[in-house]
Coordinates of C-alpha atoms and ligand atoms in Angstrom, one line a residue:
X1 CA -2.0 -18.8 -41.0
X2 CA 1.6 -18.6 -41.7
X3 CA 4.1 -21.9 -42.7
X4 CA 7.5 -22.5 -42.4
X5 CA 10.1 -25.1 -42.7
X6 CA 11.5 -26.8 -40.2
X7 CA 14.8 -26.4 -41.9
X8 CA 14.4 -22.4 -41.7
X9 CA 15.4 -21.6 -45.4
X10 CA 12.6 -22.1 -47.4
X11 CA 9.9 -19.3 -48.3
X12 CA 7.2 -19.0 -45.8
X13 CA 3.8 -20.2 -47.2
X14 CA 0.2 -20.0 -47.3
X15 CA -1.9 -23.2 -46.5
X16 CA -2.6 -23.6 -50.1
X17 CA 0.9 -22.9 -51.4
X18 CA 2.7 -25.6 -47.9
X19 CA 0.0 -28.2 -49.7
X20 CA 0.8 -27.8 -53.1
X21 CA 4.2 -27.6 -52.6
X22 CA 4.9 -30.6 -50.8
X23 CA 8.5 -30.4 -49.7
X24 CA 10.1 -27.4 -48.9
X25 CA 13.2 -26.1 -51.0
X26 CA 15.6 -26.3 -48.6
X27 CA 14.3 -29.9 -47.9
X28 CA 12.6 -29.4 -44.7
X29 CA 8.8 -30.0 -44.2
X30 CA 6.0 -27.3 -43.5
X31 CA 5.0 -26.6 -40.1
X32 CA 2.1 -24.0 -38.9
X33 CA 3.9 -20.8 -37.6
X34 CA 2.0 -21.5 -34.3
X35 CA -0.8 -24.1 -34.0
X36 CA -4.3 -22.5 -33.2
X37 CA -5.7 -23.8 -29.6
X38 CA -8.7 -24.3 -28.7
X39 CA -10.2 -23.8 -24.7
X40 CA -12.0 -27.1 -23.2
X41 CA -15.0 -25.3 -23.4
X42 CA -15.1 -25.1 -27.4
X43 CA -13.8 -28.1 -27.9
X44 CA -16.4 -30.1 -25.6
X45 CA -19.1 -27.8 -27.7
X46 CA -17.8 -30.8 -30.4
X47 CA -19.5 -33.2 -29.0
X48 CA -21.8 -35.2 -31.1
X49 CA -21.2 -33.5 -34.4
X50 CA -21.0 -35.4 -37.5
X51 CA -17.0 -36.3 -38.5
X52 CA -17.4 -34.0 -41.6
X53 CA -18.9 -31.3 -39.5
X54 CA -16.3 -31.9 -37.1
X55 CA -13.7 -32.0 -39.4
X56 CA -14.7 -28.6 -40.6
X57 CA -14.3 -26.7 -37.1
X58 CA -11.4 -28.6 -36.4
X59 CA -9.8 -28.1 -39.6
X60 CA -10.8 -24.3 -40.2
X61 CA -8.4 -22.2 -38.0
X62 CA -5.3 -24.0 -40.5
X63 CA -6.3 -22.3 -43.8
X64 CA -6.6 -19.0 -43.9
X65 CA -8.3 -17.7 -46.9
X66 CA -8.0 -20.7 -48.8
X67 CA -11.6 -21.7 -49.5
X68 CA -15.0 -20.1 -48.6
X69 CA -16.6 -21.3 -45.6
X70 CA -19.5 -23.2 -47.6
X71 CA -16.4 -24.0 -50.2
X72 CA -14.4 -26.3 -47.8
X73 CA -18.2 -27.6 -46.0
X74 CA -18.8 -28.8 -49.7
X75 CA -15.2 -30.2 -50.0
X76 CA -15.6 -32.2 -46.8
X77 CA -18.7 -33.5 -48.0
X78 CA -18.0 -34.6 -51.6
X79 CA -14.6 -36.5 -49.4
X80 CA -16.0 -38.6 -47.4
X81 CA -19.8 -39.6 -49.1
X82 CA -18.0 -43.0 -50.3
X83 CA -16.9 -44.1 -47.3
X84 CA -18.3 -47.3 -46.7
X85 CA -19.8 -46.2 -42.8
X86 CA -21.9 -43.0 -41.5
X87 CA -20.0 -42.7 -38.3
X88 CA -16.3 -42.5 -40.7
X89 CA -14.1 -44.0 -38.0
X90 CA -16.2 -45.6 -36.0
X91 CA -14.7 -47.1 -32.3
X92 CA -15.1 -50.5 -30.9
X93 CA -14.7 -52.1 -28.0
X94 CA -11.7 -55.1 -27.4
X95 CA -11.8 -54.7 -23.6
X96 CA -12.6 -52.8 -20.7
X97 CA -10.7 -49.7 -21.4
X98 CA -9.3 -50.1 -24.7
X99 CA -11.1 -49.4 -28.0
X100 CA -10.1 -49.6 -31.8
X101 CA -10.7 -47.0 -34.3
X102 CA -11.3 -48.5 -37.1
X103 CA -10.0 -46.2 -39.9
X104 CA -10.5 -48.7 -43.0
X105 CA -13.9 -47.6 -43.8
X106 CA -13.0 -45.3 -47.1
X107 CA -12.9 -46.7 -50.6
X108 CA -9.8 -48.1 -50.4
X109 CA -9.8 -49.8 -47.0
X110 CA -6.8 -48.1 -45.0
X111 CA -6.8 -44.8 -43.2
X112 CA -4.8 -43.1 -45.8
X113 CA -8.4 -42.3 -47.5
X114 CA -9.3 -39.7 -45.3
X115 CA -6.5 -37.3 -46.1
X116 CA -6.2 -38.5 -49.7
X117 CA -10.0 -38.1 -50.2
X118 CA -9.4 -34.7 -48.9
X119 CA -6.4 -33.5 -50.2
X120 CA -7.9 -34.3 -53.7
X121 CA -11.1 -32.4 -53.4
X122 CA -8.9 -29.2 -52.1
X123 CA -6.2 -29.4 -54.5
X124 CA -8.9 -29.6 -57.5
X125 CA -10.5 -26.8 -56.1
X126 CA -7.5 -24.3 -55.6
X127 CA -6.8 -25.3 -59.7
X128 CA -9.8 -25.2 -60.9
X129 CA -9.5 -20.9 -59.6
X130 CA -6.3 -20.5 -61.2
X131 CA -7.1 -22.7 -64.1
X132 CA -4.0 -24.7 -63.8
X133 CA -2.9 -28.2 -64.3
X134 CA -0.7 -30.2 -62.5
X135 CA 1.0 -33.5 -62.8
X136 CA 1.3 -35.5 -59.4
X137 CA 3.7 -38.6 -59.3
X138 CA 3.9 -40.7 -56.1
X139 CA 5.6 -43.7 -55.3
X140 CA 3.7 -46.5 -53.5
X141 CA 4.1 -49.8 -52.0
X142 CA 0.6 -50.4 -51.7
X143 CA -2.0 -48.3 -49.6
X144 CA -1.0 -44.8 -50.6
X145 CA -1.1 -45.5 -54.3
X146 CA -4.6 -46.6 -54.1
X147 CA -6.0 -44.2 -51.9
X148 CA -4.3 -41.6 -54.4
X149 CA -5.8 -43.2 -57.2
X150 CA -9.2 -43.5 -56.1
X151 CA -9.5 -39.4 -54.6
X152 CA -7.8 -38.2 -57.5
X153 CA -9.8 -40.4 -60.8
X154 CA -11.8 -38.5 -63.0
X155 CA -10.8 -34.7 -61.6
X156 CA -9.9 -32.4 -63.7
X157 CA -6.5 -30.5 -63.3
X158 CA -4.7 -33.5 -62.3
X159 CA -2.9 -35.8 -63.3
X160 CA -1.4 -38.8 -61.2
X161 CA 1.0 -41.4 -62.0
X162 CA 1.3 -44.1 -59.5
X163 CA 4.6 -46.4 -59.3
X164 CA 4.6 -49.2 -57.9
X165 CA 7.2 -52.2 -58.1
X166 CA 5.9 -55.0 -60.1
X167 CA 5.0 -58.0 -57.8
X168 CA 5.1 -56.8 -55.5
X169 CA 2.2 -55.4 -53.8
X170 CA -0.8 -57.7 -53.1
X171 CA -3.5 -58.4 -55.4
X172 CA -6.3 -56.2 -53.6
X173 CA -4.0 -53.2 -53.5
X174 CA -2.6 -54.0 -57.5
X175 CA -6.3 -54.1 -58.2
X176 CA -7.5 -50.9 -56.3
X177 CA -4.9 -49.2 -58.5
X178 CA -5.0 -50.6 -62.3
X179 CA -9.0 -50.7 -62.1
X180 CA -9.9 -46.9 -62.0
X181 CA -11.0 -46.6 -65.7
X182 CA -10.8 -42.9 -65.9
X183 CA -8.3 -41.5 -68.1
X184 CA -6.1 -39.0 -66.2
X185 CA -5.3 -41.8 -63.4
X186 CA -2.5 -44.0 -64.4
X187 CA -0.8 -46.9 -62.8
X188 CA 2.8 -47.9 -63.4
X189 CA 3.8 -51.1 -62.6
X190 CA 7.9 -50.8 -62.4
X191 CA 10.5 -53.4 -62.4
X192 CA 12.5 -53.7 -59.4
X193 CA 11.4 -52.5 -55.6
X194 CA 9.9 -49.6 -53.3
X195 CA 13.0 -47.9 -52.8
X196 CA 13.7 -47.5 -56.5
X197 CA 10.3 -46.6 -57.0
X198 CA 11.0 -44.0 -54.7
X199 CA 14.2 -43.2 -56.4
X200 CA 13.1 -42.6 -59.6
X201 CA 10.5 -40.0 -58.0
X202 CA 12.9 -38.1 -56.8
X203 CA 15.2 -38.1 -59.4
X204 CA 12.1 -36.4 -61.0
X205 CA 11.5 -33.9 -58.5
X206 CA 15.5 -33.0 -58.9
X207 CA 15.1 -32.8 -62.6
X208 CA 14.3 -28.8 -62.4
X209 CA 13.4 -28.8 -66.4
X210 CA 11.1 -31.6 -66.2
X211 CA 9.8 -30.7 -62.4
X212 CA 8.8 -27.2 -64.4
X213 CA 8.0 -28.7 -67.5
X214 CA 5.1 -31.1 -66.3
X215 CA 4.5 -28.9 -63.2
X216 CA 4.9 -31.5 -61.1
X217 CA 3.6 -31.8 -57.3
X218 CA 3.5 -34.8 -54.5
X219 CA 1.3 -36.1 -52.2
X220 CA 3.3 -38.3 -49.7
X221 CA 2.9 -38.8 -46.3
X222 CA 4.8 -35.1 -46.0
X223 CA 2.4 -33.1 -47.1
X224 CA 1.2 -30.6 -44.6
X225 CA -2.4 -31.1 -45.3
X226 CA -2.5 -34.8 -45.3
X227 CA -1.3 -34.8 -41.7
X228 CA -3.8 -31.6 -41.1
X229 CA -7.1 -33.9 -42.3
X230 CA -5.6 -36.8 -39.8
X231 CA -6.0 -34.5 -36.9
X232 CA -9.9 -34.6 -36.5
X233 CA -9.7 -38.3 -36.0
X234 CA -8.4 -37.8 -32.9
X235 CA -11.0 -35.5 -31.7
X236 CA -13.4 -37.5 -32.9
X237 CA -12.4 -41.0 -31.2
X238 CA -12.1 -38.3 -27.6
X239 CA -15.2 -36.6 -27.9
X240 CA -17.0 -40.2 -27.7
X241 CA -15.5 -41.2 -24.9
X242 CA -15.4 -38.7 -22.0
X243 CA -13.6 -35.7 -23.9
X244 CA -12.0 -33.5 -23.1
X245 CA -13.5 -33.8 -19.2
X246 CA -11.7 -37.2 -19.6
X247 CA -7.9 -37.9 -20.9
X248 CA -8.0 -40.3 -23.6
X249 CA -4.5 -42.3 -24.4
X250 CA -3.5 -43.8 -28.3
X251 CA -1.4 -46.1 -29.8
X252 CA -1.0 -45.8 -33.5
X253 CA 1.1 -47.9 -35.6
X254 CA 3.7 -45.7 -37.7
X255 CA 6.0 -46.0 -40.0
X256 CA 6.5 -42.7 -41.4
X257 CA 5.2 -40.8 -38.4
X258 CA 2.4 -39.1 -39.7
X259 CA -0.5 -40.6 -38.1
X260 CA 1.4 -39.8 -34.5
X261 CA 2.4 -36.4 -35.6
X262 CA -1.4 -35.7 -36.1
X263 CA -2.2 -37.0 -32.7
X264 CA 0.6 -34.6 -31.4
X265 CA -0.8 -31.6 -33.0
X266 CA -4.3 -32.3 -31.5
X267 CA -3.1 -32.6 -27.8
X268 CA -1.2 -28.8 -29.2
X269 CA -4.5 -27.5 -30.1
X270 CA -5.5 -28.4 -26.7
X271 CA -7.5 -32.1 -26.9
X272 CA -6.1 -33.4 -23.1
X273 CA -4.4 -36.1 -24.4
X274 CA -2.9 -38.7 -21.4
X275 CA -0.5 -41.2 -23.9
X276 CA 1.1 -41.1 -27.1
X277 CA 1.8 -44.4 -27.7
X278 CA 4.5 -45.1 -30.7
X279 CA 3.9 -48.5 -32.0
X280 CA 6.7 -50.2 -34.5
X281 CA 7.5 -53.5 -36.1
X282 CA 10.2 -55.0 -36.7
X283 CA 11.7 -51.9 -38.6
X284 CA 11.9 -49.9 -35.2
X285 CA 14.1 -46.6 -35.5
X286 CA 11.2 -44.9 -33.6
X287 CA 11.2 -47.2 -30.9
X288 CA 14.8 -47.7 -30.5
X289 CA 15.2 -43.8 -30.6
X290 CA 13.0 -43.1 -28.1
X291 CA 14.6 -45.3 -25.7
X292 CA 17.9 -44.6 -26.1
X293 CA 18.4 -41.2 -28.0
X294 CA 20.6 -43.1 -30.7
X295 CA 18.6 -42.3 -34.4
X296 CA 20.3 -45.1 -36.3
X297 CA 19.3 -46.7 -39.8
X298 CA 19.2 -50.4 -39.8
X299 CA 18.2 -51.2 -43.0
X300 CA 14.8 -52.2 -44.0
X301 CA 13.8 -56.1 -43.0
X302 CA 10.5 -56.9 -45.3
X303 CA 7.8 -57.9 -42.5
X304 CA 3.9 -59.0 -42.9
X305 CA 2.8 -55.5 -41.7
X306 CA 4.2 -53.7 -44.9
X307 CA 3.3 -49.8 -44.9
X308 CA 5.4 -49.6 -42.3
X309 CA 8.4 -51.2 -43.0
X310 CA 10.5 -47.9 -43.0
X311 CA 14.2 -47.3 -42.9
X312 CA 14.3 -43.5 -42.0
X313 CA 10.8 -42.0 -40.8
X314 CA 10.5 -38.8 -42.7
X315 CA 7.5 -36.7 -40.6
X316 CA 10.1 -37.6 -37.3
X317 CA 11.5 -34.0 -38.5
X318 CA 8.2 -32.4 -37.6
X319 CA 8.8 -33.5 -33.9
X320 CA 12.5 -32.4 -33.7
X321 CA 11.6 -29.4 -35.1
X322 CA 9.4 -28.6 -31.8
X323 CA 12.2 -30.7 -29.2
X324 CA 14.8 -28.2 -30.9
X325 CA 12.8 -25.3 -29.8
X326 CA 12.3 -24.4 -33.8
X327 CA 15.7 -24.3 -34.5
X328 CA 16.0 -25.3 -38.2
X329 CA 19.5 -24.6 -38.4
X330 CA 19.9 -27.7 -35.4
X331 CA 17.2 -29.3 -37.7
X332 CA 19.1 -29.5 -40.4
X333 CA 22.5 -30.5 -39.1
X334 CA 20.6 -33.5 -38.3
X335 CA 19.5 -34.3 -41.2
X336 CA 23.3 -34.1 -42.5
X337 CA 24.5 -36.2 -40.0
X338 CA 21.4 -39.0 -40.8
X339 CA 23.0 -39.0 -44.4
X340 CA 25.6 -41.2 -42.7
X341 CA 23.9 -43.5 -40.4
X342 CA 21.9 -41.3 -37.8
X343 CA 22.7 -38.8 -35.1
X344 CA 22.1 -38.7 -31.2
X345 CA 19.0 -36.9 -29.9
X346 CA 20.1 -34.0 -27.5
X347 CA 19.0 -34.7 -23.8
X348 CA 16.8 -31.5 -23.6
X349 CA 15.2 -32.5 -26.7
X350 CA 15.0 -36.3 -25.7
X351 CA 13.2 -35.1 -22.5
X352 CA 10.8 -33.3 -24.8
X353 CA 10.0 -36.3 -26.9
X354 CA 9.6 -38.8 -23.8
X355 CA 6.9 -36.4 -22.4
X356 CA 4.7 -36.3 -25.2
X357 CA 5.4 -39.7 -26.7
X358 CA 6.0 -43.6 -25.5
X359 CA 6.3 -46.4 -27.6
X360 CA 7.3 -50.0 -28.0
X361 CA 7.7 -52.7 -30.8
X362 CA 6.0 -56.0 -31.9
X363 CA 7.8 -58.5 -33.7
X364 CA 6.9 -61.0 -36.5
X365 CA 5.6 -64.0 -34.1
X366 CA 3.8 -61.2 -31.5
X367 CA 1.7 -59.6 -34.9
X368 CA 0.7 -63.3 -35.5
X369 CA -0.2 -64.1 -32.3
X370 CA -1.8 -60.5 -31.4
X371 CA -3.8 -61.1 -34.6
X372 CA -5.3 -65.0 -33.5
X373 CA -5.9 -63.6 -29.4
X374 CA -7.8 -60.5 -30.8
X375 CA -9.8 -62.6 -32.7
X376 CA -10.7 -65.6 -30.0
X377 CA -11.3 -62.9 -27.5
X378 CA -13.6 -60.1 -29.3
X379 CA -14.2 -61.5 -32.8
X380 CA -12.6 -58.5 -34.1
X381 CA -10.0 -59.2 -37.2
X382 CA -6.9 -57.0 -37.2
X383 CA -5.0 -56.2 -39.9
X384 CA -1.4 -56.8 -39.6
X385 CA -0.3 -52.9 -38.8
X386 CA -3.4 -52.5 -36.4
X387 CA -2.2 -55.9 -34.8
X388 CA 0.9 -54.0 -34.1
X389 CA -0.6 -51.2 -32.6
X390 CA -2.5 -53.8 -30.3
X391 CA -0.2 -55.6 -28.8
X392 CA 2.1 -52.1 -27.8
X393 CA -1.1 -50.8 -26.2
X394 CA -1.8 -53.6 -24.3
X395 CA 1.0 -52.5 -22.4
X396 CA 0.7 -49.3 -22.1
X397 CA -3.2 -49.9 -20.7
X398 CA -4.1 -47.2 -17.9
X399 CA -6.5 -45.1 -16.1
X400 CA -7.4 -43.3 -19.2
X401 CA -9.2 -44.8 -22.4
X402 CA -6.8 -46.4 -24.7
X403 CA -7.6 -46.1 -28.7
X404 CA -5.7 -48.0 -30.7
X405 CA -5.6 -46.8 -34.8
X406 CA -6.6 -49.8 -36.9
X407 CA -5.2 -48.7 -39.8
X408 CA -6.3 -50.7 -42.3
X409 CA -9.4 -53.8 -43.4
X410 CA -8.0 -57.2 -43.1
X411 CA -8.9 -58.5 -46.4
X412 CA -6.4 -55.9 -47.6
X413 CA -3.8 -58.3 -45.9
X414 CA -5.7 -61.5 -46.9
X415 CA -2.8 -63.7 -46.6
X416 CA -0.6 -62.7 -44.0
X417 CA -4.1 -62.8 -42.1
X418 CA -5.0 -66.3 -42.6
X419 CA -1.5 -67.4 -41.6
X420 CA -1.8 -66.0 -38.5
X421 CA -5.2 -67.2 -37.5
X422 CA -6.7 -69.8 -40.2
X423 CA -9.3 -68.2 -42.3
X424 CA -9.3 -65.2 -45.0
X425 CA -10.7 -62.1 -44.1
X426 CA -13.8 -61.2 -46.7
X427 CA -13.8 -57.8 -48.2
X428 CA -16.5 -55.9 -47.7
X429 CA -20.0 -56.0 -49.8
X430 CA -19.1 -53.2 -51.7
X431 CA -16.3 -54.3 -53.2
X432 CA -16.9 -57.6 -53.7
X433 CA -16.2 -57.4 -57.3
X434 CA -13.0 -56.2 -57.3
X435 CA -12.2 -59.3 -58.9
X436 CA -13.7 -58.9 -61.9
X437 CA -13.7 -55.1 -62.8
X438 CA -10.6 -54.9 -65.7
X439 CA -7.6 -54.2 -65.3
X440 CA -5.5 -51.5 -66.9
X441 CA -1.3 -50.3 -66.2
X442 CA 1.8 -50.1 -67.7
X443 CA 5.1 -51.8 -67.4
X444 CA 8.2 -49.5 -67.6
X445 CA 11.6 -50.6 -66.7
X446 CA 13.9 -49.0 -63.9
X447 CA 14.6 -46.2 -66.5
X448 CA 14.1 -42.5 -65.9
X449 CA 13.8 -41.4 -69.0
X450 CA 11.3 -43.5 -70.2
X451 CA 9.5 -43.2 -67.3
X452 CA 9.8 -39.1 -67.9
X453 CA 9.0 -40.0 -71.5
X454 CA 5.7 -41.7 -71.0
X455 CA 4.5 -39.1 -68.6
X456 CA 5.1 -36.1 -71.1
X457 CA 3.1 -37.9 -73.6
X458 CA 0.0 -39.3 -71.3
X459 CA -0.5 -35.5 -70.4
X460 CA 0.2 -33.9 -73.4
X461 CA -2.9 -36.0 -74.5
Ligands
LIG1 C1 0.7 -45.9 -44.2 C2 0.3 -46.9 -43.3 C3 0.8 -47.0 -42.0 C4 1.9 -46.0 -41.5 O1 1.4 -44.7 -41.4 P1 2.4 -43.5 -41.1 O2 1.6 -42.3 -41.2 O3 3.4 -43.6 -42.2 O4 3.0 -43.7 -39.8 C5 0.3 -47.9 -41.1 N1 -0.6 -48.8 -41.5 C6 -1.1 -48.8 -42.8 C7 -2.1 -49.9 -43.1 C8 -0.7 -47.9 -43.7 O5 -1.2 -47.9 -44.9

């Protein structure tokens, strides 16, 4: 299994080399050569496996000679043991053909656990061969950084640095980040906001000596094999209800795309999919390009569903990539034109897009609302981002099963929960003292060099 850019310039790449690379040189993202199917009669021979045994078969065909076979089973394993529910993304019911996955079960209460988790056990094990060491710095405004800390604490080739902007994240993801005692996690607490968190990381990836120097590598939403351990959810959620004899539809609430993306490479592997359903908030490029073919930036207006308050939605490339029939020349003169303002979507490739995916958006007042009906109707409390994806199913509701991704636990979003519908969502037993485990980060000003400073030393250590 073969990876290439969807820019067409960068090296081609084995699975382990795409993952810990990240980003591709020439700025693209990796893509499979060709994405292995699968007939209906394997895939219904799924049926009623466990998610990590699932997520092995499923999983498999992407990685070449990566890992051993009993390798990657123990990965899987050592993953997802502290997830907080046997089943991993368990479905339930909100009416008569619509379900929610709920994908906040892992130790850090959103779905970005069950590629982090992942990610962390392969990238540790692809080190720990070569005997090297790397030093991964991400930039978070909330659920990434914790789900990065908490798969990547106490291993032993990384390092991980965490940014974060001061303030500004709420107190339940602030503490899943600066409580992880071990010592090659660290959490930096930044002045100023997201987008010069995510500045300052990239000023690091351009800085080529101190890229080399600390041997730096990402984990963002890019990543080929975070979207890759996304995947089996969606097999998963099928398989329980009908699949594949059955089309299933989903709506999952995006920001950067990569949930959705993983849903599109299922249906290419060959799970019958019926709807892709596209569901924004208020920041609604996706939306808005799907609908009218016009990719514009509009600036980023802070909303109560955070993680995906997005101004550009950087795994959209992925899916131009396939409307452009792989041209990564046409890819990248895209991208050019997005550096001023956006670009218009080519009718062929616009038909492409509109047959895989639909979407719709869900405003401030609708997330509040979506959030205080779901809960008088099936007791069920959503999250702000999953009470996005709610209300844009609800109308997209058809013959087939709709899933909607619940992408994160409530008490994650205590407060913008309670405004909606009166009372604070609990977290979970297990983590009930959160509150009193100690807290340990580091403030740094806006400063690259400091920042590159206190890195060089933490690892040198
Ligand atoms: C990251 C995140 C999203 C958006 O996911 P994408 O893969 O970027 O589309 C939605 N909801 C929550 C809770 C998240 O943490």
């Amino acid at each position: 299994m073969r990876y290439i850019s969807t820019r067409g310039q960068a090296p081609v790449l084995s699975f382990a080399e795409a993952m810990m690379t990240g980003l591709a040189r020439d700025g693209g993202l990796y893509v499979p050569e060709a994405v292995p199917t699968m007939t209906e009669t394997e895939i219904a021979a799924l049926a009623g496996l466990h998610y990590e045994e699932l997520a092995f078969r499923v999983m498999w065909p992407f990685l070449g000679d990566t890992f051993a076979e009993d390798e990657f089973r123990s990965l899987l394993a050592k993953a997802y043991a502290p997830f907080g529910h046997a089943a991993r993304a368990p479905l339930v019911q909100l009416g008569p053909n619509h379900f929610l996955m709920e994908l906040f079960h892992g130790p850090t209460l959103a779905f970005k656990d069950f590629a982090m988790q992942l990610i962390g056990q392969m990238m540790q094990a692809v080190l720990s061969k070569s005997g090297e060491r790397i030093t991964i710095v991400g930039a978070t405004s909330g659920d990434t950084g914790s789900a990065a800390m908490e798969a990547f604490r106490g291993l032993s080739n990384v390092d991980l640095f965490i940014l974060f902007p001061h303030g500004r994240v709420s107190e339940v993801q602030r503490r899943q980040m600066t409580t992880p005692s071990e010592a090659n996690v660290h959490a930096i607490a930044m002045s100023g906001d997201f987008d010069d968190c995510q500045a300052r990381v990239k000023d690091m990836f351009n800085d080529f000596d101190f890229r080399d120097g600390v041997r730096l590598a990402g984990v963002n939403s890019i990543n080929w094999a975070r979207v890759l351990a996304q995947v089996v959810y969606f097999f998963h959620a099928s398989l329980a209800l009908g699949g594949p004899q059955r089309k299933v539809s989903f709506t999952v609430p995006t920001g950067n795309f990569g949930d959705i993306f993983a849903g599109y490479i299922a249906q290419k592997m060959g799970l019958p999919i019926e709807k892709l359903v596209i569901a924004t908030n208020q920041n609604d490029i996706l939306d808005r390009a799907i609908k009218s073919g016009a990719y514009v930036t509009d600036g980023v207006k802070p909303s109560i569903s955070p993680s995906m308050d997005i101004q550009v939605s950087s795994n959209f490339e992925r899916a131009l990539f396939d409307a452009y029939g792989r041209d990564g020349a046409a890819v990248s003169a895209l991208m050019a034109e997005l550096k001023s303002g956006g670009f218009h979507i080519s009718q062929g490739a616009l038909e492409m897009l509109r047959s895989t995916f639909a979407s719709g958006r869900c405003d401030e007042a609708e997330t509040r609302d979506t959030i205080r009906h779901a809960f008088t109707a099936t007791g069920e409390i959503l999250c702000p981002h999953s009470a996005v994806g709610v209300k844009v199913a609800e109308e997209h509701l058809g013959a087939a099963p709709m899933v909607t991704l619940a992408t994160a636990h409530p008490a994650k979003f205590p407060d913008a929960v309670e405004a909606a519908m009166g009372t604070r969502p609990a977290l979970p037993p297990r983590m009930a003292d959160l509150f009193d485990r100690e807290e340990r980060m580091t403030r740094l000003p806006n400063d690259l060099s400091l920042l590159q400073n206190f890195i060089r030393e933490r690892i040198a250590n």
